[in-house]
Coordinates of C-alpha atoms in Angstrom, one line a residue:
Chain A
M1 CA 86.6 15.4 43.3
T2 CA 90.0 18.2 43.8
A3 CA 92.5 16.4 45.9
A4 CA 95.7 17.2 45.3
H5 CA 97.9 13.4 45.5
T6 CA 101.1 13.4 46.9
Q7 CA 103.7 10.5 46.3
P8 CA 103.6 7.3 48.4
G9 CA 106.2 7.1 51.4
A10 CA 105.3 11.4 52.2
S11 CA 106.6 12.6 54.9
A12 CA 105.3 14.7 57.5
A13 CA 106.1 17.7 55.9
N14 CA 104.4 17.2 52.6
K15 CA 101.7 15.2 54.1
G16 CA 99.3 18.6 54.5
A17 CA 99.4 18.7 50.8
W18 CA 97.9 15.1 50.4
E19 CA 93.9 14.3 50.5
P20 CA 92.8 11.3 50.9
E21 CA 90.6 10.0 48.5
I22 CA 87.9 7.6 50.1
I23 CA 85.3 5.2 48.2
A24 CA 82.1 4.8 50.0
F25 CA 79.8 1.3 48.9
C26 CA 76.9 2.4 49.6
C27 CA 73.3 0.2 50.2
N28 CA 70.1 1.3 48.2
Y29 CA 67.9 0.9 51.2
C30 CA 70.4 2.5 53.9
A31 CA 73.3 4.7 53.6
Y32 CA 72.8 5.7 50.2
A33 CA 69.0 7.5 51.5
A34 CA 71.5 8.7 54.7
A35 CA 73.6 10.1 52.3
D36 CA 71.0 12.0 50.0
L37 CA 69.4 12.9 53.4
A38 CA 72.6 14.4 54.4
G39 CA 72.6 16.4 51.1
A40 CA 69.3 17.6 51.6
Q41 CA 70.0 19.3 55.1
R42 CA 72.6 20.6 53.8
M43 CA 74.8 19.3 56.3
Q44 CA 78.7 19.3 55.8
Y45 CA 81.3 16.0 55.6
P46 CA 84.9 15.7 54.0
P47 CA 84.4 15.9 49.8
N48 CA 87.1 13.1 49.8
V49 CA 84.6 10.1 49.8
R50 CA 83.4 9.0 46.5
V51 CA 79.9 7.3 46.9
V52 CA 79.3 4.6 44.9
H53 CA 75.6 3.3 44.8
S54 CA 74.8 -0.7 45.5
P55 CA 71.8 -2.5 45.3
C56 CA 72.3 -4.0 48.7
T57 CA 76.5 -4.5 50.4
G58 CA 75.4 -8.7 49.9
K59 CA 76.6 -7.2 46.2
I60 CA 79.8 -5.3 46.6
E61 CA 82.1 -8.5 45.8
M62 CA 85.4 -9.1 47.3
E63 CA 87.1 -8.3 44.2
H64 CA 85.2 -4.4 44.0
I65 CA 87.3 -3.6 47.1
L66 CA 90.8 -5.1 46.4
A67 CA 90.1 -4.0 42.8
A68 CA 89.9 -0.4 44.1
L69 CA 92.3 -0.2 46.8
E70 CA 95.1 -1.9 43.9
K71 CA 94.0 1.3 41.8
G72 CA 95.3 3.2 44.5
I73 CA 92.4 4.5 46.7
D74 CA 93.5 6.0 50.4
G75 CA 90.7 4.3 51.6
V76 CA 87.1 2.0 51.6
L77 CA 84.0 2.7 53.2
V78 CA 81.5 0.0 52.9
A79 CA 78.2 1.2 54.3
G80 CA 75.2 -0.7 54.9
C81 CA 71.5 -1.6 56.9
L82 CA 71.4 -2.2 60.5
E83 CA 72.0 -5.7 61.2
G84 CA 68.5 -7.1 61.3
G85 CA 67.3 -4.4 58.8
C86 CA 68.5 -5.7 55.7
H87 CA 66.2 -5.4 52.9
F88 CA 67.3 -8.5 51.5
I89 CA 68.0 -10.0 55.1
E90 CA 71.4 -11.0 55.0
G91 CA 72.9 -8.8 52.9
N92 CA 74.9 -6.8 55.2
L93 CA 75.7 -10.1 57.5
R94 CA 77.7 -11.9 54.3
A95 CA 79.2 -8.1 53.7
K96 CA 80.4 -8.0 57.0
H97 CA 81.9 -11.1 56.8
R98 CA 83.6 -10.6 53.3
V99 CA 84.5 -7.1 55.1
E100 CA 86.3 -9.4 57.6
H101 CA 88.1 -11.8 55.4
I102 CA 89.5 -8.4 53.5
R103 CA 90.6 -7.2 56.5
G104 CA 92.6 -9.7 57.0
I105 CA 94.6 -9.9 53.6
L106 CA 95.1 -6.3 53.3
D107 CA 96.4 -7.1 57.0
E108 CA 98.8 -9.7 55.7
I109 CA 100.1 -8.4 52.7
G110 CA 101.1 -4.4 54.8
I111 CA 98.1 -2.1 53.5
G112 CA 96.7 -2.1 56.7
A113 CA 93.3 -3.2 57.7
D114 CA 91.9 0.0 58.8
R115 CA 92.1 0.8 55.4
L116 CA 88.6 -1.0 55.0
R117 CA 85.9 -0.5 57.3
M118 CA 82.2 -1.7 57.6
V119 CA 79.6 0.7 59.1
N120 CA 75.8 -0.2 59.5
L121 CA 73.2 3.0 59.7
S122 CA 69.3 3.5 58.5
A123 CA 68.2 5.9 56.4
A124 CA 66.9 8.8 58.4
M125 CA 70.6 8.3 60.3
A126 CA 71.9 11.6 57.7
P127 CA 74.5 12.1 61.0
T128 CA 75.7 9.4 61.1
F129 CA 76.5 8.6 57.9
V130 CA 78.6 12.5 58.5
E131 CA 80.1 10.9 61.5
R132 CA 81.7 7.5 60.2
V133 CA 82.8 9.2 57.0
R134 CA 84.5 11.7 59.0
E135 CA 85.8 8.8 61.2
I136 CA 87.2 7.1 58.2
V137 CA 88.7 10.3 55.8
D138 CA 90.5 11.0 59.4
T139 CA 92.0 7.2 59.9
V140 CA 93.2 7.3 57.2
T141 CA 94.5 10.7 57.1
N142 CA 96.2 9.3 59.8
L143 CA 97.4 6.7 58.1
G144 CA 98.9 8.6 55.1
P145 CA 98.4 7.7 51.4
N146 CA 97.7 4.5 50.0
P147 CA 101.6 3.0 49.5
L148 CA 99.8 2.3 45.5
K149 CA 99.2 5.1 44.3
E150 CA 102.8 5.9 42.9
S151 CA 102.9 2.6 41.1
A152 CA 99.0 2.6 40.0
Q153 CA 99.0 6.0 38.5
Q154 CA 102.4 5.3 36.2
G155 CA 99.5 2.5 34.8
V156 CA 101.5 -0.8 36.4
V157 CA 98.2 -2.0 37.4
S158 CA 97.0 -4.9 35.2
K159 CA 93.6 -4.4 35.6
Chain B
M1 CA 83.5 -33.9 46.5
I2 CA 86.9 -32.4 46.9
V3 CA 87.3 -29.9 49.7
A4 CA 90.1 -27.6 49.7
S5 CA 91.5 -24.5 51.9
P6 CA 93.2 -21.4 50.4
K7 CA 96.8 -21.0 51.9
P8 CA 97.6 -17.9 53.3
V9 CA 98.6 -15.3 50.9
T10 CA 102.4 -14.8 52.3
E11 CA 102.9 -18.6 52.3
L12 CA 101.8 -18.1 48.5
K13 CA 104.3 -14.8 48.1
E14 CA 107.1 -17.0 49.2
I15 CA 106.0 -19.7 47.1
V16 CA 106.6 -17.3 43.8
A17 CA 109.0 -15.3 45.3
A18 CA 111.6 -16.4 42.3
H19 CA 109.4 -15.4 39.6
D20 CA 107.9 -12.5 37.8
K21 CA 105.2 -13.3 35.7
I22 CA 103.5 -16.4 36.5
L23 CA 99.6 -18.0 35.9
F24 CA 97.6 -18.5 38.1
V25 CA 95.3 -21.6 37.0
G26 CA 91.8 -22.5 38.5
C27 CA 89.4 -25.6 38.2
G28 CA 86.5 -25.2 37.3
T29 CA 84.8 -28.2 39.2
C30 CA 85.1 -29.7 43.5
V31 CA 87.4 -26.2 44.6
T32 CA 85.2 -24.0 42.8
V33 CA 82.1 -25.8 44.5
C34 CA 84.1 -25.1 47.9
L35 CA 85.1 -21.6 47.7
A36 CA 88.6 -22.7 47.6
G37 CA 90.1 -22.5 43.7
G38 CA 87.7 -21.4 40.9
E39 CA 86.9 -17.9 38.7
R40 CA 87.1 -15.8 41.9
E41 CA 89.5 -17.5 43.9
V42 CA 91.8 -16.7 41.7
G43 CA 90.5 -13.1 40.7
I44 CA 91.1 -12.1 44.4
Y45 CA 94.1 -13.7 45.3
S46 CA 95.8 -11.7 42.2
Y47 CA 94.5 -8.9 43.1
A48 CA 96.5 -9.9 46.8
M49 CA 99.2 -11.4 45.4
R50 CA 99.9 -8.1 43.1
M51 CA 99.8 -5.7 45.6
A52 CA 102.0 -7.8 48.4
R53 CA 104.6 -7.5 45.5
R54 CA 104.5 -4.2 44.7
L55 CA 104.4 -3.5 48.2
A56 CA 107.9 -5.5 48.3
G57 CA 109.1 -3.3 45.4
R58 CA 109.0 -5.7 43.6
P59 CA 106.0 -6.4 40.7
I60 CA 104.7 -9.4 39.4
D61 CA 102.6 -9.8 36.4
I62 CA 99.9 -12.6 36.5
E63 CA 98.4 -14.0 33.7
Q64 CA 94.6 -15.7 35.1
V65 CA 92.6 -18.6 33.6
T66 CA 90.5 -21.6 34.9
I67 CA 89.7 -24.0 33.2
E68 CA 86.7 -27.0 33.9
R69 CA 88.6 -29.4 35.2
Q70 CA 92.6 -29.9 36.0
C71 CA 92.5 -33.6 36.8
E72 CA 92.3 -34.5 33.4
N73 CA 94.2 -34.2 30.5
E74 CA 91.7 -33.1 27.8
F75 CA 91.0 -29.7 29.7
I76 CA 95.1 -29.4 30.8
K77 CA 96.3 -29.5 26.9
D78 CA 94.2 -26.4 25.8
L79 CA 97.0 -24.7 28.7
A80 CA 99.7 -24.6 27.0
P81 CA 100.5 -21.8 25.0
A82 CA 99.9 -20.0 28.4
V83 CA 101.5 -22.3 30.7
E84 CA 104.4 -21.4 27.7
R85 CA 104.0 -17.7 28.0
N86 CA 105.1 -17.5 32.4
Q87 CA 107.6 -18.4 33.9
A88 CA 105.7 -20.9 36.3
V89 CA 102.1 -21.7 37.4
L90 CA 100.7 -21.6 40.8
S91 CA 97.7 -24.3 39.7
F92 CA 94.2 -23.6 42.1
A93 CA 93.2 -27.5 41.9
C94 CA 93.4 -30.0 44.7
G95 CA 97.0 -32.4 45.2
A96 CA 95.5 -34.0 42.1
G97 CA 95.4 -31.6 39.7
V98 CA 98.5 -29.7 40.8
Q99 CA 100.3 -33.4 39.6
A100 CA 97.8 -33.6 36.4
L101 CA 99.7 -30.3 35.2
A102 CA 103.1 -30.8 37.0
E103 CA 103.1 -34.0 34.3
R104 CA 102.3 -32.1 31.6
F105 CA 104.3 -29.1 31.5
L106 CA 107.6 -30.6 32.2
N107 CA 109.5 -27.5 32.0
R108 CA 107.5 -25.1 34.1
P109 CA 107.5 -25.0 37.8
V110 CA 104.0 -26.1 39.0
Y111 CA 102.8 -25.4 42.9
A112 CA 100.3 -26.0 44.6
A113 CA 97.9 -22.1 45.8
L114 CA 95.8 -24.2 47.9
N115 CA 96.1 -27.2 50.8
T116 CA 93.6 -29.9 50.1
Q117 CA 92.0 -31.8 52.9
F118 CA 89.3 -34.0 52.3
L119 CA 86.4 -35.8 51.0
G120 CA 83.3 -34.7 52.4
I121 CA 79.7 -32.7 51.6
L122 CA 78.6 -29.0 52.1
E123 CA 76.8 -29.6 54.9
D124 CA 75.5 -26.0 56.1
Q125 CA 76.4 -22.7 53.8
A126 CA 80.6 -22.7 53.5
V127 CA 80.3 -25.1 56.5
W128 CA 81.7 -29.0 54.9
T129 CA 82.4 -31.9 56.7
E130 CA 84.5 -35.1 55.5
K131 CA 82.3 -38.2 55.4
C132 CA 84.7 -40.1 53.0
L133 CA 88.1 -41.7 53.3
G134 CA 88.6 -43.4 50.1
C135 CA 89.6 -46.6 51.9
G136 CA 88.6 -48.9 48.7
D137 CA 86.7 -51.6 50.3
C138 CA 83.3 -50.0 51.5
M139 CA 81.2 -50.9 54.4
L140 CA 78.3 -48.0 54.7
A141 CA 76.1 -51.4 54.0
Q142 CA 76.6 -52.7 57.5
F143 CA 76.4 -49.1 58.9
G144 CA 73.6 -47.9 58.0
G145 CA 74.7 -45.7 55.5
I146 CA 77.4 -44.1 58.0
C147 CA 80.7 -44.3 57.5
P148 CA 82.5 -45.7 61.1
V149 CA 86.2 -45.4 59.2
T150 CA 85.8 -41.6 58.5
R151 CA 84.0 -40.5 61.1
C152 CA 85.2 -42.0 63.9
A153 CA 88.0 -40.9 65.6
K154 CA 89.5 -44.1 66.8
R155 CA 87.5 -46.1 63.9
L156 CA 85.9 -48.9 65.2
L157 CA 84.3 -51.1 63.6
N158 CA 82.2 -53.1 66.5
G159 CA 80.8 -49.9 68.3
P160 CA 81.5 -46.9 70.3
C161 CA 84.7 -46.4 73.1
G162 CA 84.0 -45.6 76.1
G163 CA 84.8 -42.3 75.9
S164 CA 82.0 -40.0 74.1
T165 CA 79.2 -38.6 75.8
E166 CA 76.2 -36.8 75.5
E167 CA 76.2 -38.4 71.9
C168 CA 79.9 -36.5 71.1
C169 CA 83.3 -37.6 70.6
E170 CA 85.4 -37.1 73.6
I171 CA 87.9 -35.6 71.2
D172 CA 85.4 -32.8 70.4
K173 CA 82.5 -31.8 72.0
D174 CA 81.1 -30.4 68.6
R175 CA 81.8 -33.9 66.7
P176 CA 78.6 -36.1 67.2
C177 CA 79.8 -39.4 68.1
A178 CA 79.6 -41.6 65.3
W179 CA 78.4 -44.6 66.7
Q180 CA 75.3 -43.1 67.9
V181 CA 74.6 -42.0 64.9
I182 CA 75.1 -45.4 63.7
Y183 CA 72.2 -47.0 66.4
K184 CA 70.0 -43.9 65.4
R185 CA 70.1 -44.4 61.7
L186 CA 69.8 -48.5 61.9
K187 CA 66.8 -48.1 64.3
G188 CA 65.3 -45.6 61.9
I189 CA 65.2 -47.9 58.9
G190 CA 64.6 -51.6 61.2
Q191 CA 68.2 -52.6 60.8
L192 CA 69.3 -53.1 64.1
D193 CA 70.1 -56.9 63.9
R194 CA 73.3 -55.1 61.9
L195 CA 74.6 -54.1 65.4
E196 CA 74.7 -58.1 66.5
Q197 CA 77.3 -59.0 63.9
I198 CA 81.3 -59.2 64.8
V199 CA 82.6 -57.1 62.1
P200 CA 86.7 -58.6 62.0
P201 CA 89.8 -56.6 61.4
K202 CA 89.5 -54.2 58.3
D203 CA 92.0 -54.8 55.8
W204 CA 93.9 -51.2 54.5
R205 CA 95.4 -53.2 51.4
P206 CA 93.3 -51.8 49.4
A207 CA 93.2 -48.1 51.1
W208 CA 96.5 -46.2 50.5
H209 CA 98.3 -48.3 53.0
G210 CA 99.9 -50.3 49.9
G211 CA 100.6 -46.9 48.5
A212 CA 99.5 -44.8 45.6
R213 CA 95.9 -46.5 43.6
K214 CA 95.5 -47.4 40.8
I215 CA 92.3 -48.7 38.5
I216 CA 92.0 -49.9 35.0
R217 CA 88.5 -50.6 33.9
Q218 CA 88.7 -53.0 31.1
E219 CA 85.2 -52.5 30.1
H220 CA 85.9 -49.0 29.1
R221 CA 88.9 -49.1 27.7
V222 CA 89.8 -48.7 24.0

């Protein structure tokens, strides 16, 4: 991705130069296949998203999401199967509870819960995947850069 | 096991506000099993604390370590160099573990990251319930293995109060009446006759009411 970075606290004037960086943790059995299908169908969506292939959203640990945000990523999308459709029966339901817990922590520490979102879709729902990606890019663009981005880039992060 | 729950991040942030370099110590026993203070929780709260402090403009350096048990000196002693390297310790153990660290490391503040709750069991995935009050004079044999001292809100020893309805406690309709459970249990094992014995008032002296307790087992002393 070729997104340019601005400094934290960027004003509305220079916000245009900044592009959000989003990580999408995608389940192998749905969202990852949907993203693949979107690509095969030449569907256009913002290039701000980096897809991380996961065997199941239930395998995404809370530490993975927190580490991404600490390192300065602007938003995180957790994309799992439709409820009731998890290949491992309840992985996406576990992920849902974990995401809610982290959203609470993010609100508590002042980063804001809106930088993290979980969505549910099936492997055939490429248009939905594209729509959800656009939504989180819009949300994070309005929120502005992750306030931790500057110090993360200066190597303050210890892990 | 001892069941605990983590304090909110904002409260922990207040607790360690005076320090810039701190040691987070997890405990590998009860609080790991109850998902409150093990290695993973130490990691999660380290992330949260680092981010919170950086947002506040005052970064904090956190060293993480999890030991097998914080309530035994044998395991605690190896922490000495790490404690020495840091300004303070945030212990993710039960109250006993926190105090064990505080009593050993006299020149460093030791803070509690958890609220220690009770002695209980894992009832369901991530659901723990209290089963034992640690009263020091176990009466479970009389009540079919169900403890009215812990599970009856009024700690009644001679049958239910008049407030229980539909087999539930009057103070919480989701909580089973301990005496209904005791009755079913004694009926199931053919010991209903135990209910005909009047239980005298409980002697609370072996319980906490006499202050902090101490046990010395001479047969194991060296």
